[in-house]
JSON list of C-alpha atoms in Angstrom, two decimals:
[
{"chain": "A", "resi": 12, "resn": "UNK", "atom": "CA", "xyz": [0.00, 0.00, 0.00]},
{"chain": "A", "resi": 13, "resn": "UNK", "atom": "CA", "xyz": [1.33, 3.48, -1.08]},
{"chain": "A", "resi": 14, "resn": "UNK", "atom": "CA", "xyz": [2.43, 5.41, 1.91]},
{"chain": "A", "resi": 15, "resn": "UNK", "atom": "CA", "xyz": [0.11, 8.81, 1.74]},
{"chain": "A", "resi": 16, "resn": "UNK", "atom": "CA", "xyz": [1.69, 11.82, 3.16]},
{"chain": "A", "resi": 17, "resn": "UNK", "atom": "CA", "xyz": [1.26, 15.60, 2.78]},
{"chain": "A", "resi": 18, "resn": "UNK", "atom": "CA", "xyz": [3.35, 15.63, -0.55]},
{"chain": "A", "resi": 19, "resn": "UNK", "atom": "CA", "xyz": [1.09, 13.21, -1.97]},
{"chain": "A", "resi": 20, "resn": "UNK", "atom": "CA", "xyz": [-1.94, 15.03, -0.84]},
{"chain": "A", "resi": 21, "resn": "UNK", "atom": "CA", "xyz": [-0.67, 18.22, -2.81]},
{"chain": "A", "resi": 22, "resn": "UNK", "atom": "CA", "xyz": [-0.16, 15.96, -6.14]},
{"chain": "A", "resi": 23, "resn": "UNK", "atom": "CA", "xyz": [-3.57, 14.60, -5.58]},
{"chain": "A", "resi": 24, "resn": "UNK", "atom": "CA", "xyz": [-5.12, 18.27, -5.71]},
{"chain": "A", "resi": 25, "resn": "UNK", "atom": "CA", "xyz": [-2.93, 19.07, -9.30]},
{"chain": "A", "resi": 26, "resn": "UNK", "atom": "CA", "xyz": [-4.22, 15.79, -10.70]},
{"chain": "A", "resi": 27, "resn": "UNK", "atom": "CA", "xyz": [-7.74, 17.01, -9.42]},
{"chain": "A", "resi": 28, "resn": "UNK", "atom": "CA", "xyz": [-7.29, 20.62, -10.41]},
{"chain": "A", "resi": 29, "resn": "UNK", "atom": "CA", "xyz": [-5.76, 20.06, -13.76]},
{"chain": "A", "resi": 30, "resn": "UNK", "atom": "CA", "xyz": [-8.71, 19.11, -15.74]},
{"chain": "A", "resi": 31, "resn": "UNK", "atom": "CA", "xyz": [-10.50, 22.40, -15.20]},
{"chain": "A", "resi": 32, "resn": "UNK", "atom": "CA", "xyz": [-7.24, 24.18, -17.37]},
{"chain": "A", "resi": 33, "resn": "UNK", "atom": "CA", "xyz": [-9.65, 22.58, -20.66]},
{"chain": "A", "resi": 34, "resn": "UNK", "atom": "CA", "xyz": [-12.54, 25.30, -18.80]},
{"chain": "A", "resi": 35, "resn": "UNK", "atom": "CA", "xyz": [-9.68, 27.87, -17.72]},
{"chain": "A", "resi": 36, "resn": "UNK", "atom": "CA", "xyz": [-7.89, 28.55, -20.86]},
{"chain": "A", "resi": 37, "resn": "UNK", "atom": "CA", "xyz": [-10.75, 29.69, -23.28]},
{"chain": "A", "resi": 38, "resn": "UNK", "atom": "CA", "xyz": [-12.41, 31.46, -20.54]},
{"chain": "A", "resi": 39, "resn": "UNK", "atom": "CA", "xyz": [-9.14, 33.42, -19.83]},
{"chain": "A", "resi": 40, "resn": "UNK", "atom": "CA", "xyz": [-8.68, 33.78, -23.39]},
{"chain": "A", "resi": 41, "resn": "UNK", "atom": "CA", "xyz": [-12.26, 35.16, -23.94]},
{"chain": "A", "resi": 42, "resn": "UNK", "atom": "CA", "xyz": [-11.86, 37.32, -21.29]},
{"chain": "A", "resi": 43, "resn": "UNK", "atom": "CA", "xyz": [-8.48, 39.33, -22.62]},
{"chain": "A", "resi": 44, "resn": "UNK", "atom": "CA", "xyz": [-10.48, 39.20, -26.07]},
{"chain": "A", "resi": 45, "resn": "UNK", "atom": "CA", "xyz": [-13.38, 40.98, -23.99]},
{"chain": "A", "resi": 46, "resn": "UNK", "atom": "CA", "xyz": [-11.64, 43.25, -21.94]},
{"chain": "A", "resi": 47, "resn": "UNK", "atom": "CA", "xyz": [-9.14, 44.90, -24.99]},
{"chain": "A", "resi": 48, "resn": "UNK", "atom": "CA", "xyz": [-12.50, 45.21, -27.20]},
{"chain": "A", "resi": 49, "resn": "UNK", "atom": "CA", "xyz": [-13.82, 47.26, -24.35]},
{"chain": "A", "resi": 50, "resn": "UNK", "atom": "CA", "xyz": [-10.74, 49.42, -24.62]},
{"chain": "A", "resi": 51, "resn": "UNK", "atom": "CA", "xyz": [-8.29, 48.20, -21.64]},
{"chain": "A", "resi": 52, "resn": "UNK", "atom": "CA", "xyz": [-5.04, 47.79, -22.32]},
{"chain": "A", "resi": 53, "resn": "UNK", "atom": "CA", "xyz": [-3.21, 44.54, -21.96]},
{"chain": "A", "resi": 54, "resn": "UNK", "atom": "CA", "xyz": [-1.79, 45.79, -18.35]},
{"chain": "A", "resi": 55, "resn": "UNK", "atom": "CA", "xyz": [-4.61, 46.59, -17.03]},
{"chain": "A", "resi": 56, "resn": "UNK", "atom": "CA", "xyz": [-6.08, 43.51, -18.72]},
{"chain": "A", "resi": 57, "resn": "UNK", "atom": "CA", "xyz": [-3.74, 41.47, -16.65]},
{"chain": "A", "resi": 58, "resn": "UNK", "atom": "CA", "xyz": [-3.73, 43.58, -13.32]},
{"chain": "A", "resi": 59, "resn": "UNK", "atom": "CA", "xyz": [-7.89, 42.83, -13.25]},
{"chain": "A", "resi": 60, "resn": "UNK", "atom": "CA", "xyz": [-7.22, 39.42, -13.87]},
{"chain": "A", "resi": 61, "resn": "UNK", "atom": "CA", "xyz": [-4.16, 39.21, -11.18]},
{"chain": "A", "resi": 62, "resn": "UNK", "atom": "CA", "xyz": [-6.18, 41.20, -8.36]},
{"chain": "A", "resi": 63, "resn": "UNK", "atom": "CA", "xyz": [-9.58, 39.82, -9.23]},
{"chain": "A", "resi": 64, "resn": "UNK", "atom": "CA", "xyz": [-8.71, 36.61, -9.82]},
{"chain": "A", "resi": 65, "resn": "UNK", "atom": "CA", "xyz": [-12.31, 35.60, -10.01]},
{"chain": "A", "resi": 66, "resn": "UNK", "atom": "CA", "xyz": [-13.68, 35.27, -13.26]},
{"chain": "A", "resi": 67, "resn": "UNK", "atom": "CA", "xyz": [-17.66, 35.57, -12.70]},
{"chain": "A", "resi": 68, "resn": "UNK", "atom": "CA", "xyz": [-16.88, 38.60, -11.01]},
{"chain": "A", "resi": 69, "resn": "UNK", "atom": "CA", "xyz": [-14.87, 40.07, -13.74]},
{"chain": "A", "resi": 70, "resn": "UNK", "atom": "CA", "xyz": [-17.02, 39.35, -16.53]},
{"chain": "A", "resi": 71, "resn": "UNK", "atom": "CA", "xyz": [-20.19, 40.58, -14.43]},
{"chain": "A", "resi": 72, "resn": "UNK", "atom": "CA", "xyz": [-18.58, 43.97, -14.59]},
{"chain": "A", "resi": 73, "resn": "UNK", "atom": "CA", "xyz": [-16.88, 43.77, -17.34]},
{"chain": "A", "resi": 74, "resn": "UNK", "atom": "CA", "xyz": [-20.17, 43.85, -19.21]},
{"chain": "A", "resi": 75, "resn": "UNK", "atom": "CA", "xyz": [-21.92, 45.73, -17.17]},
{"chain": "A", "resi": 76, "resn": "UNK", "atom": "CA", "xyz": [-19.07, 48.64, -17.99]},
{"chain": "A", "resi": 77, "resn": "UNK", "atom": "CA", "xyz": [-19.91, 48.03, -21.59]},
{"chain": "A", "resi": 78, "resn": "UNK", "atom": "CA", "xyz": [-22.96, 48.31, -21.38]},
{"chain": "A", "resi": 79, "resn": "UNK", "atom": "CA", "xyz": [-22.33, 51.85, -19.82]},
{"chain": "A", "resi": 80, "resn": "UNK", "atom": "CA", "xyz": [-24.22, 50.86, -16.52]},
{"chain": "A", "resi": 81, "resn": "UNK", "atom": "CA", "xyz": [-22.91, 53.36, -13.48]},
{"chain": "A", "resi": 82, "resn": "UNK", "atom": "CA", "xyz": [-19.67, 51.87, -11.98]},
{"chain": "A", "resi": 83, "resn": "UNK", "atom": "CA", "xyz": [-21.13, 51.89, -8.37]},
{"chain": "A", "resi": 84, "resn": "UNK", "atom": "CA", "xyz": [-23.61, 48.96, -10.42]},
{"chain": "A", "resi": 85, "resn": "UNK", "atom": "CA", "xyz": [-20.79, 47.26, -11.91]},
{"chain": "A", "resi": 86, "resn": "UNK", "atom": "CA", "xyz": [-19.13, 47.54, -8.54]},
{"chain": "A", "resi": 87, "resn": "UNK", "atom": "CA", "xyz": [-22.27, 45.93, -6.67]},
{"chain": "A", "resi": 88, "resn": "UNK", "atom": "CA", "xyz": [-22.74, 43.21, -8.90]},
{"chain": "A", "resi": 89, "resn": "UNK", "atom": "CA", "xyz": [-19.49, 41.82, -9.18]},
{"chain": "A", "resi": 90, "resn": "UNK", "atom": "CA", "xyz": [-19.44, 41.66, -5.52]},
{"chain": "A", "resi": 91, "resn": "UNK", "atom": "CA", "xyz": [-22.99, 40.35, -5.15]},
{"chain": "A", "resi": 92, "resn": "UNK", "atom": "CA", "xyz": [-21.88, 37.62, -7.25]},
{"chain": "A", "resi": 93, "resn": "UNK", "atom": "CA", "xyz": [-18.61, 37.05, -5.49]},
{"chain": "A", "resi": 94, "resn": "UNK", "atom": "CA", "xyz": [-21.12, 36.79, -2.01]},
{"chain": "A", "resi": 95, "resn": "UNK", "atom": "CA", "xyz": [-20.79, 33.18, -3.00]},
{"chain": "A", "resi": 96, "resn": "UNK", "atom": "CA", "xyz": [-16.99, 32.84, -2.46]},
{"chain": "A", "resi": 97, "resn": "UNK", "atom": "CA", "xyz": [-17.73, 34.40, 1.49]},
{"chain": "A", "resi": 98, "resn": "UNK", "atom": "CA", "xyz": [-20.12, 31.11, 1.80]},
{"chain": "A", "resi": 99, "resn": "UNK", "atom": "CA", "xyz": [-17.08, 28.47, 0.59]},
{"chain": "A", "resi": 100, "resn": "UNK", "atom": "CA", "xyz": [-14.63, 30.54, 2.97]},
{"chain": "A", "resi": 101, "resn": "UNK", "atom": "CA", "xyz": [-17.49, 29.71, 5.51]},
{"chain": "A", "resi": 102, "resn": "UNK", "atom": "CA", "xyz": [-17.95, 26.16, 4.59]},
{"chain": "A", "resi": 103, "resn": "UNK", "atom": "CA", "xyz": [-13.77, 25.51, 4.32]},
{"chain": "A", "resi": 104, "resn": "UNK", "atom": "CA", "xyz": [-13.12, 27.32, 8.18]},
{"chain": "A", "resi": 105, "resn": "UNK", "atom": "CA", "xyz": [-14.61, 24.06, 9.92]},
{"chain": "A", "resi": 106, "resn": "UNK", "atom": "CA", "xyz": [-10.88, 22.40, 7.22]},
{"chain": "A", "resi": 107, "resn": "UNK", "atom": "CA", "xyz": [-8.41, 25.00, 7.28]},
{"chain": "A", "resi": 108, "resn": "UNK", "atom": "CA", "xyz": [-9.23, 27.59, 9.85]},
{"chain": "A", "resi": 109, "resn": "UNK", "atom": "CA", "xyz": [-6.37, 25.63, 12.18]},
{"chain": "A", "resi": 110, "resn": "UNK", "atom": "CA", "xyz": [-3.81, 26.66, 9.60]},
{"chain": "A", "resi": 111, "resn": "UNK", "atom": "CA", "xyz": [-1.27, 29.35, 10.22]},
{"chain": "A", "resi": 112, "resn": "UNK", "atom": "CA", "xyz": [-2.33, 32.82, 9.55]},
{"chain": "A", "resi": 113, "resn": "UNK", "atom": "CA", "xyz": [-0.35, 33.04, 6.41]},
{"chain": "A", "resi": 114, "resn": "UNK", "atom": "CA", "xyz": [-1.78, 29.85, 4.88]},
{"chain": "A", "resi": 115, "resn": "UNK", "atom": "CA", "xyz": [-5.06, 31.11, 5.33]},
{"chain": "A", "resi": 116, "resn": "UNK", "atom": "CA", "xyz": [-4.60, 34.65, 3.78]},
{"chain": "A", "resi": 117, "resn": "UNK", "atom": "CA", "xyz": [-3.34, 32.57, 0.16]},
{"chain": "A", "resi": 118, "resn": "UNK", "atom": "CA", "xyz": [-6.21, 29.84, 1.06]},
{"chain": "A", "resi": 119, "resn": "UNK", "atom": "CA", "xyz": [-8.35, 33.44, 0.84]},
{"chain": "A", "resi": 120, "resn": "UNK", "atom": "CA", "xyz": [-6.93, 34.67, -2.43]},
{"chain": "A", "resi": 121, "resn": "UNK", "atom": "CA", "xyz": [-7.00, 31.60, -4.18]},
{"chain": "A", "resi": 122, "resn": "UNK", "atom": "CA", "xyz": [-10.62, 29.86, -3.24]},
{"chain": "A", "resi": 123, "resn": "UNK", "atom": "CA", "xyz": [-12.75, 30.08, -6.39]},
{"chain": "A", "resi": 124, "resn": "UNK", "atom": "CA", "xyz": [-14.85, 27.78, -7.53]},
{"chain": "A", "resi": 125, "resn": "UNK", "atom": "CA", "xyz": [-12.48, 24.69, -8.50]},
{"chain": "A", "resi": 126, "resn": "UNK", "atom": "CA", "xyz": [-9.96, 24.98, -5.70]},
{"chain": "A", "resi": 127, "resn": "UNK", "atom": "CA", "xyz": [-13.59, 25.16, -3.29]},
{"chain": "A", "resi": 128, "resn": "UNK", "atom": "CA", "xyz": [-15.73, 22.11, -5.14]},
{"chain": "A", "resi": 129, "resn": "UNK", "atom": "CA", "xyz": [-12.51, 19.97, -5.15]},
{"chain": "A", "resi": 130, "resn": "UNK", "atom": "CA", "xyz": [-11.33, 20.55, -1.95]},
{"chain": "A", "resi": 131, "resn": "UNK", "atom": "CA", "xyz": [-14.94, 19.83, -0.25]},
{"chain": "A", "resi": 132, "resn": "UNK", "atom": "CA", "xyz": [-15.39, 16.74, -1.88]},
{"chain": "A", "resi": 133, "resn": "UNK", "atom": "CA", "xyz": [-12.03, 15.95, -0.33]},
{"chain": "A", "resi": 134, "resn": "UNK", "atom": "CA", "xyz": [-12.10, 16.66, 2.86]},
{"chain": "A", "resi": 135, "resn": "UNK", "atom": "CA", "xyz": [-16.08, 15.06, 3.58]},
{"chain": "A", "resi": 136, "resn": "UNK", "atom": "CA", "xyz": [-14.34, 11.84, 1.34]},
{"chain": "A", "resi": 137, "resn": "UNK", "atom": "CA", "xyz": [-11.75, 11.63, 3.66]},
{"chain": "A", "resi": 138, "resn": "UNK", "atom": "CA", "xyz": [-12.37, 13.23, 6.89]},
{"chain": "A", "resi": 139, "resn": "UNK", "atom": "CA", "xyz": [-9.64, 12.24, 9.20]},
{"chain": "A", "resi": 140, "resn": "UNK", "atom": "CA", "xyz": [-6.99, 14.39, 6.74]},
{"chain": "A", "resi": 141, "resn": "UNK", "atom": "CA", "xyz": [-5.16, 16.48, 9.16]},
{"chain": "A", "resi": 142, "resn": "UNK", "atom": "CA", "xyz": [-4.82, 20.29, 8.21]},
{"chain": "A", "resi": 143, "resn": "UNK", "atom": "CA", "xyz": [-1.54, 20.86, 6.94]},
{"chain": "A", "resi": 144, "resn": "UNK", "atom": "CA", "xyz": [-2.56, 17.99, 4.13]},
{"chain": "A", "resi": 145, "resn": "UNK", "atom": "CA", "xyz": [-5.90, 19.50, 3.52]},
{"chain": "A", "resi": 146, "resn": "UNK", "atom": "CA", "xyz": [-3.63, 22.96, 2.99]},
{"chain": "A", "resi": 147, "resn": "UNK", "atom": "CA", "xyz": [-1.61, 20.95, 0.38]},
{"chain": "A", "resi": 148, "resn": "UNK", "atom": "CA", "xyz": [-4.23, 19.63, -0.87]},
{"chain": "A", "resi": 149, "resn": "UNK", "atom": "CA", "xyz": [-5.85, 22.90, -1.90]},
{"chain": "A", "resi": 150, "resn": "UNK", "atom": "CA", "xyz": [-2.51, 24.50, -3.06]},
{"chain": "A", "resi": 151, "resn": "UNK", "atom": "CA", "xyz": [-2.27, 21.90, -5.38]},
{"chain": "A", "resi": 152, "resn": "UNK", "atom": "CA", "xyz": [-6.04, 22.09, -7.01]},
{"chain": "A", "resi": 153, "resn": "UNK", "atom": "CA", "xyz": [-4.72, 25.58, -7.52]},
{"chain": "A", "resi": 154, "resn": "UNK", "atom": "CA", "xyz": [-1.51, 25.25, -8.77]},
{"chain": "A", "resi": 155, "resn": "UNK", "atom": "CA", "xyz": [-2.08, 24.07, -12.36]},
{"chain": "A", "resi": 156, "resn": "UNK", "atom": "CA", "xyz": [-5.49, 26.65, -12.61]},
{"chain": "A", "resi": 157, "resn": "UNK", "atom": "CA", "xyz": [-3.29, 30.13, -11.65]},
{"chain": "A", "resi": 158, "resn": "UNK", "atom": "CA", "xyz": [-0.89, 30.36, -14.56]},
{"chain": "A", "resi": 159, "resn": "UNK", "atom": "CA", "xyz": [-3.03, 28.67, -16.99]},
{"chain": "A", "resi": 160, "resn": "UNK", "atom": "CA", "xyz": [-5.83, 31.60, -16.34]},
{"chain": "A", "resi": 161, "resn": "UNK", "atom": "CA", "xyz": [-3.45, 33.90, -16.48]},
{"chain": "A", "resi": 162, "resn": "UNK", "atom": "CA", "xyz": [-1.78, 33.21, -19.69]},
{"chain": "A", "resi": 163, "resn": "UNK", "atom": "CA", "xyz": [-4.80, 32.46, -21.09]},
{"chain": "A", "resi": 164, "resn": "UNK", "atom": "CA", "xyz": [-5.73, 35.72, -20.36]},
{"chain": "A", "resi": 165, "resn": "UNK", "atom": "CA", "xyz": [-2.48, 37.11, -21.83]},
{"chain": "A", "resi": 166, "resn": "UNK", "atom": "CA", "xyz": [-2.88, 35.37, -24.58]},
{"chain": "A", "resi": 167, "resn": "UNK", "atom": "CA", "xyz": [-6.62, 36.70, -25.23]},
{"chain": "A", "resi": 168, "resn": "UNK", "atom": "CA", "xyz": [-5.67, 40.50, -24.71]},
{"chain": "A", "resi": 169, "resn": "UNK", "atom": "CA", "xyz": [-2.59, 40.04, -27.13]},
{"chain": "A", "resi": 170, "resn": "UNK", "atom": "CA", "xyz": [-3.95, 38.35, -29.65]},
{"chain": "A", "resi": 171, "resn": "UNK", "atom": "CA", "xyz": [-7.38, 40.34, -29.42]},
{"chain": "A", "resi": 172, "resn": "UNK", "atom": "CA", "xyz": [-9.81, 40.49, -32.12]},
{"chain": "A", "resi": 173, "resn": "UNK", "atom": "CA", "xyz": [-7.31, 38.06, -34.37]},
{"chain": "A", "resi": 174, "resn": "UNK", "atom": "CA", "xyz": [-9.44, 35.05, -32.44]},
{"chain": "A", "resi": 175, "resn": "UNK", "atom": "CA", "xyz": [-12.04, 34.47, -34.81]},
{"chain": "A", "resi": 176, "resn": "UNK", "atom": "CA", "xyz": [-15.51, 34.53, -33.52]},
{"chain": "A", "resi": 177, "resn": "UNK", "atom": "CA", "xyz": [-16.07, 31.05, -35.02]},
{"chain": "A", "resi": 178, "resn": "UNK", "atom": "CA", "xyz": [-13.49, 29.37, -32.45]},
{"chain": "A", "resi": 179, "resn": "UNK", "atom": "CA", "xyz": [-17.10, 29.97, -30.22]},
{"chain": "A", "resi": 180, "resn": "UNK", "atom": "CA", "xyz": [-15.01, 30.28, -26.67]},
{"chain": "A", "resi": 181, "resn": "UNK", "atom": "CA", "xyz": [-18.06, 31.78, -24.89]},
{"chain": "A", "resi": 182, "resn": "UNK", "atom": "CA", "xyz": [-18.89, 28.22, -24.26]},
{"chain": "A", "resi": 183, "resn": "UNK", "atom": "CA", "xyz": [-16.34, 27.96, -21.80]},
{"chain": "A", "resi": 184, "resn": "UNK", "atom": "CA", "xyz": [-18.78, 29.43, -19.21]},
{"chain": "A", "resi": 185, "resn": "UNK", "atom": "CA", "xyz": [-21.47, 27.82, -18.82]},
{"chain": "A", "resi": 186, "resn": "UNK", "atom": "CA", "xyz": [-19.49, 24.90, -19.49]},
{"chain": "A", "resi": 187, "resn": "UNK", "atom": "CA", "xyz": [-17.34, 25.57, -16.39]},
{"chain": "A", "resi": 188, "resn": "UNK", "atom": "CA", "xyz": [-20.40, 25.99, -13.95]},
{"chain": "A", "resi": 189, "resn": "UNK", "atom": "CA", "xyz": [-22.02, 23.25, -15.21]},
{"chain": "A", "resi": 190, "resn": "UNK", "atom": "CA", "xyz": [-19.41, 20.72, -14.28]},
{"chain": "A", "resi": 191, "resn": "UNK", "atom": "CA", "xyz": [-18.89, 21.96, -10.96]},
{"chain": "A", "resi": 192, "resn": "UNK", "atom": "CA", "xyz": [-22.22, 22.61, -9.51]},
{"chain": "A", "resi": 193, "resn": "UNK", "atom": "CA", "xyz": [-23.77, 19.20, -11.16]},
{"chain": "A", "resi": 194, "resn": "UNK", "atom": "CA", "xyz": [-21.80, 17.41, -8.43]},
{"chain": "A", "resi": 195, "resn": "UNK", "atom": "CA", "xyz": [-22.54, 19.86, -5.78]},
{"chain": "A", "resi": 196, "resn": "UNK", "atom": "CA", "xyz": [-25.97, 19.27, -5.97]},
{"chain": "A", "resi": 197, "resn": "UNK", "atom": "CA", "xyz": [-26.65, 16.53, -3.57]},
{"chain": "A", "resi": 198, "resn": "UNK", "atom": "CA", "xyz": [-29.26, 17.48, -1.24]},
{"chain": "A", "resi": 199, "resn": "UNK", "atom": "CA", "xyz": [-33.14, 17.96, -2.00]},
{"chain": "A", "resi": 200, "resn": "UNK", "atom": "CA", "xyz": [-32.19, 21.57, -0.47]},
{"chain": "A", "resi": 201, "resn": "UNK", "atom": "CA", "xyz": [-29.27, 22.57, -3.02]},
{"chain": "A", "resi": 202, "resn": "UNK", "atom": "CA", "xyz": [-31.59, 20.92, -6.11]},
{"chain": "A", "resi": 203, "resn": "UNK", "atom": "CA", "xyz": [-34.52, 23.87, -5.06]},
{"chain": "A", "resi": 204, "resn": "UNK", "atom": "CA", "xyz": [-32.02, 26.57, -4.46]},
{"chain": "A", "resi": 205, "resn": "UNK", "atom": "CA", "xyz": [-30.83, 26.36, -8.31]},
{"chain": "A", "resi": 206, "resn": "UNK", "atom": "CA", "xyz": [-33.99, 25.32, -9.63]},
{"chain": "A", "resi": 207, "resn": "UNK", "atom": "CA", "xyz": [-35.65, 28.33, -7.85]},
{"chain": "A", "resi": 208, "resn": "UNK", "atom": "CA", "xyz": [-32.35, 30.12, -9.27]},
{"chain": "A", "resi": 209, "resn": "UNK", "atom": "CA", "xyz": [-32.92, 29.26, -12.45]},
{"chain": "A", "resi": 210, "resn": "UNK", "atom": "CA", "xyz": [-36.73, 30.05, -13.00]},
{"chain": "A", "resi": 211, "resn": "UNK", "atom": "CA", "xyz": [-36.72, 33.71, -11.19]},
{"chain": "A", "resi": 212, "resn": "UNK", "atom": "CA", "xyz": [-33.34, 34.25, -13.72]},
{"chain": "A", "resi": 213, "resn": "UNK", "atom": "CA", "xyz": [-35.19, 33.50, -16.55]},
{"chain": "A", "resi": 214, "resn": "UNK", "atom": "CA", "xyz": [-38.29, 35.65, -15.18]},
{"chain": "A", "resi": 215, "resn": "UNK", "atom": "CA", "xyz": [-36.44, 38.50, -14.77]},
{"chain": "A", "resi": 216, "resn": "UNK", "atom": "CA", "xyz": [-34.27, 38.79, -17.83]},
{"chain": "A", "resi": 217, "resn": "UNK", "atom": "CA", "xyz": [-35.73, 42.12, -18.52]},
{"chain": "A", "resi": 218, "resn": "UNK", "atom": "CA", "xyz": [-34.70, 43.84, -15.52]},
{"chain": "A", "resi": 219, "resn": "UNK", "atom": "CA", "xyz": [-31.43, 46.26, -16.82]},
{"chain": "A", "resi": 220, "resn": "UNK", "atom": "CA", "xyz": [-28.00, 46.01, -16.06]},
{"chain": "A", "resi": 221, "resn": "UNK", "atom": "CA", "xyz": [-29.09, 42.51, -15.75]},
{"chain": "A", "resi": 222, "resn": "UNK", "atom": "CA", "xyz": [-29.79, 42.43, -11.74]},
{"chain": "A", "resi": 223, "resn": "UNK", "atom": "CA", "xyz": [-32.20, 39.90, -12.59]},
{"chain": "A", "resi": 224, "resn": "UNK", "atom": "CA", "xyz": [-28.95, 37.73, -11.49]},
{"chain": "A", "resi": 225, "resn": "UNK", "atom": "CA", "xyz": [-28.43, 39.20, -8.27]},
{"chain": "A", "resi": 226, "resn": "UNK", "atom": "CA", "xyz": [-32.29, 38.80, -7.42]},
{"chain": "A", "resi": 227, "resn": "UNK", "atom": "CA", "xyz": [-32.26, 35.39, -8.73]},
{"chain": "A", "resi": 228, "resn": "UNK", "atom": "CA", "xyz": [-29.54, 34.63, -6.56]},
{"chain": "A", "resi": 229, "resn": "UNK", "atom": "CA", "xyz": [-31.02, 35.65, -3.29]},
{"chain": "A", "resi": 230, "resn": "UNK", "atom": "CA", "xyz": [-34.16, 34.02, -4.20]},
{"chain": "A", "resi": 231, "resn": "UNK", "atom": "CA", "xyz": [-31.94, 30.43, -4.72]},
{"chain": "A", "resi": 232, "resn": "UNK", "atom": "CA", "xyz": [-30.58, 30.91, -1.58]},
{"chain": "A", "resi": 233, "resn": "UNK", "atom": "CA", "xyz": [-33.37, 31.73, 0.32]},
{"chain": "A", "resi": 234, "resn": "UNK", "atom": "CA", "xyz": [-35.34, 29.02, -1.17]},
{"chain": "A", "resi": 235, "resn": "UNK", "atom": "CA", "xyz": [-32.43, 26.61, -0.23]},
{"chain": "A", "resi": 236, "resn": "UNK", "atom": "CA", "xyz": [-32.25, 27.78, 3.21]},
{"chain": "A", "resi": 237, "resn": "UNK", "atom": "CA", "xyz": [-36.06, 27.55, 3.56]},
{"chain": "A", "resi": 238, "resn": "UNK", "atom": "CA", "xyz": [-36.43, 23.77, 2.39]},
{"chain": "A", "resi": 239, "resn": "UNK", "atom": "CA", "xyz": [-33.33, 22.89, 4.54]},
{"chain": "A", "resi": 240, "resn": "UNK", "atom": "CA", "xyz": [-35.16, 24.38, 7.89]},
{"chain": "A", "resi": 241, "resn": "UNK", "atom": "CA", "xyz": [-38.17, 22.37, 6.88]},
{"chain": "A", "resi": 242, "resn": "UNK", "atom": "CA", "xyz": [-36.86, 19.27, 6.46]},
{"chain": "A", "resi": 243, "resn": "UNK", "atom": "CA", "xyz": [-35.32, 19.55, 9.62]},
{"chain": "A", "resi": 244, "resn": "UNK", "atom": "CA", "xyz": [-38.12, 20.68, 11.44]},
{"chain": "A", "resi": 245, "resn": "UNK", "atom": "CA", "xyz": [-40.07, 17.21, 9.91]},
{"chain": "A", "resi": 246, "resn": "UNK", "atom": "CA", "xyz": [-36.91, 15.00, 11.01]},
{"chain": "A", "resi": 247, "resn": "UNK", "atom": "CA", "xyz": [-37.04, 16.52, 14.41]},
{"chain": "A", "resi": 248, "resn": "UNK", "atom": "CA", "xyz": [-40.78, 16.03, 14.34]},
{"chain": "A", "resi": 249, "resn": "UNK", "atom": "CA", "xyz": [-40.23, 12.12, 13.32]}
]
């Protein structure tokens, strides 16, 4: 039997990490395409991606910005829908909050979406992983995503508006959220958050600067949190 030890727990997050880079690189790419078409330059391209470094944010106002929405909008919604990454920091303190200070503040800066759905699944597969492996762990699910977004990013700023339109890399999206919330969803509780998600979205697409997003979002999660509270108000009950 292989002897497992915090090295190998960092290799197992790049092996778990690396398949996202097929998600990461046209979505980089599409977003330096984005960003020079809306008249940024390739530094400041690259400093949004570098201090952002969260790609649902950027492209929220990104397009809100070229849509010529007020910046304090653009603002709001980017961090409306980065509300989401203060719920995984929640959900990863019970893992990592034992780790140095130090650890934690890169742990902060680098949760997004991959480096949070892998590392969950991790830790509730194996729970007795003590926290300097879970810490590897993460840094590794991370390691192979960083450069790759931002050279990808490079890349799409650089090369600009020589990517032709047929390469279609807007499907890296929906794409990317699609293969890491399908797995997610596995209570009754998460399955009526999106569902209610999706519906009030789609209800609302005519609401400008597209907020419909932000109102969908609160309704998920309040629908989510709703179910959850009754179904444990019938268990109790039983």
């Amino acid at each position: 039997m292989a002897i497992t030890t915090t090295k190998s727990y960092y290799w197992r997050g790049f092996r778990d990490g690396s398949p996202f880079i097929v998600m990461a690189v046209p979505f980089g790419m599409l977003f330096g395409l984005l960003a020079t078409e809306s008249g940024l330059n390739v530094v400041q391209t690259m400093s949004f991606s570098a201090t952002v470094f969260a790609g649902a944010a950027q492209f929220t106002a990104l397009h809100l910005l070229r849509d010529d929405a007020p910046t304090i909008v653009a603002i709001l919604s980017a961090l409306a829908v980065n509300l989401r990454v203060a719920m995984y920091s929640a959900s990863l303190t019970p893992y990592l909050g034992a780790a140095p200070l130090w650890q934690r503040a890169f742990a902060a800066y680098f949760t997004i979406d991959q480096s949070y759905a892998c590392s969950m699944m991790q830790f509730e597969k194996e729970p007795k992983m003590r926290v300097p492996e879970r810490i590897r762990y993460f840094f590794g699910v991370v390691t192979p995503l960083t450069p790759a977004w931002l050279v990808a990013t490079y890349l799409g700023a650089v090369v600009g508006t020589r990517i032709p339109e047929s390469w279609g890399l807007d499907f890296a999206l929906p794409i990317t959220f699609l293969a890491m919330v399908g797995p997610m969803l596995r209570t009754f509780s998460h399955v009526v958050a999106a569902l209610v998600a999706i519906i009030v979205a789609l209800l609302t697409t005519t609401v400008p600067y597209n907020l419909g997003l932000l109102i969908a979002g609160c309704a998920g999660m309040m629908a989510g949190a709703r179910s959850e509270l009754v179904l444990e108000r019938r268990r109790a009950a039983a």
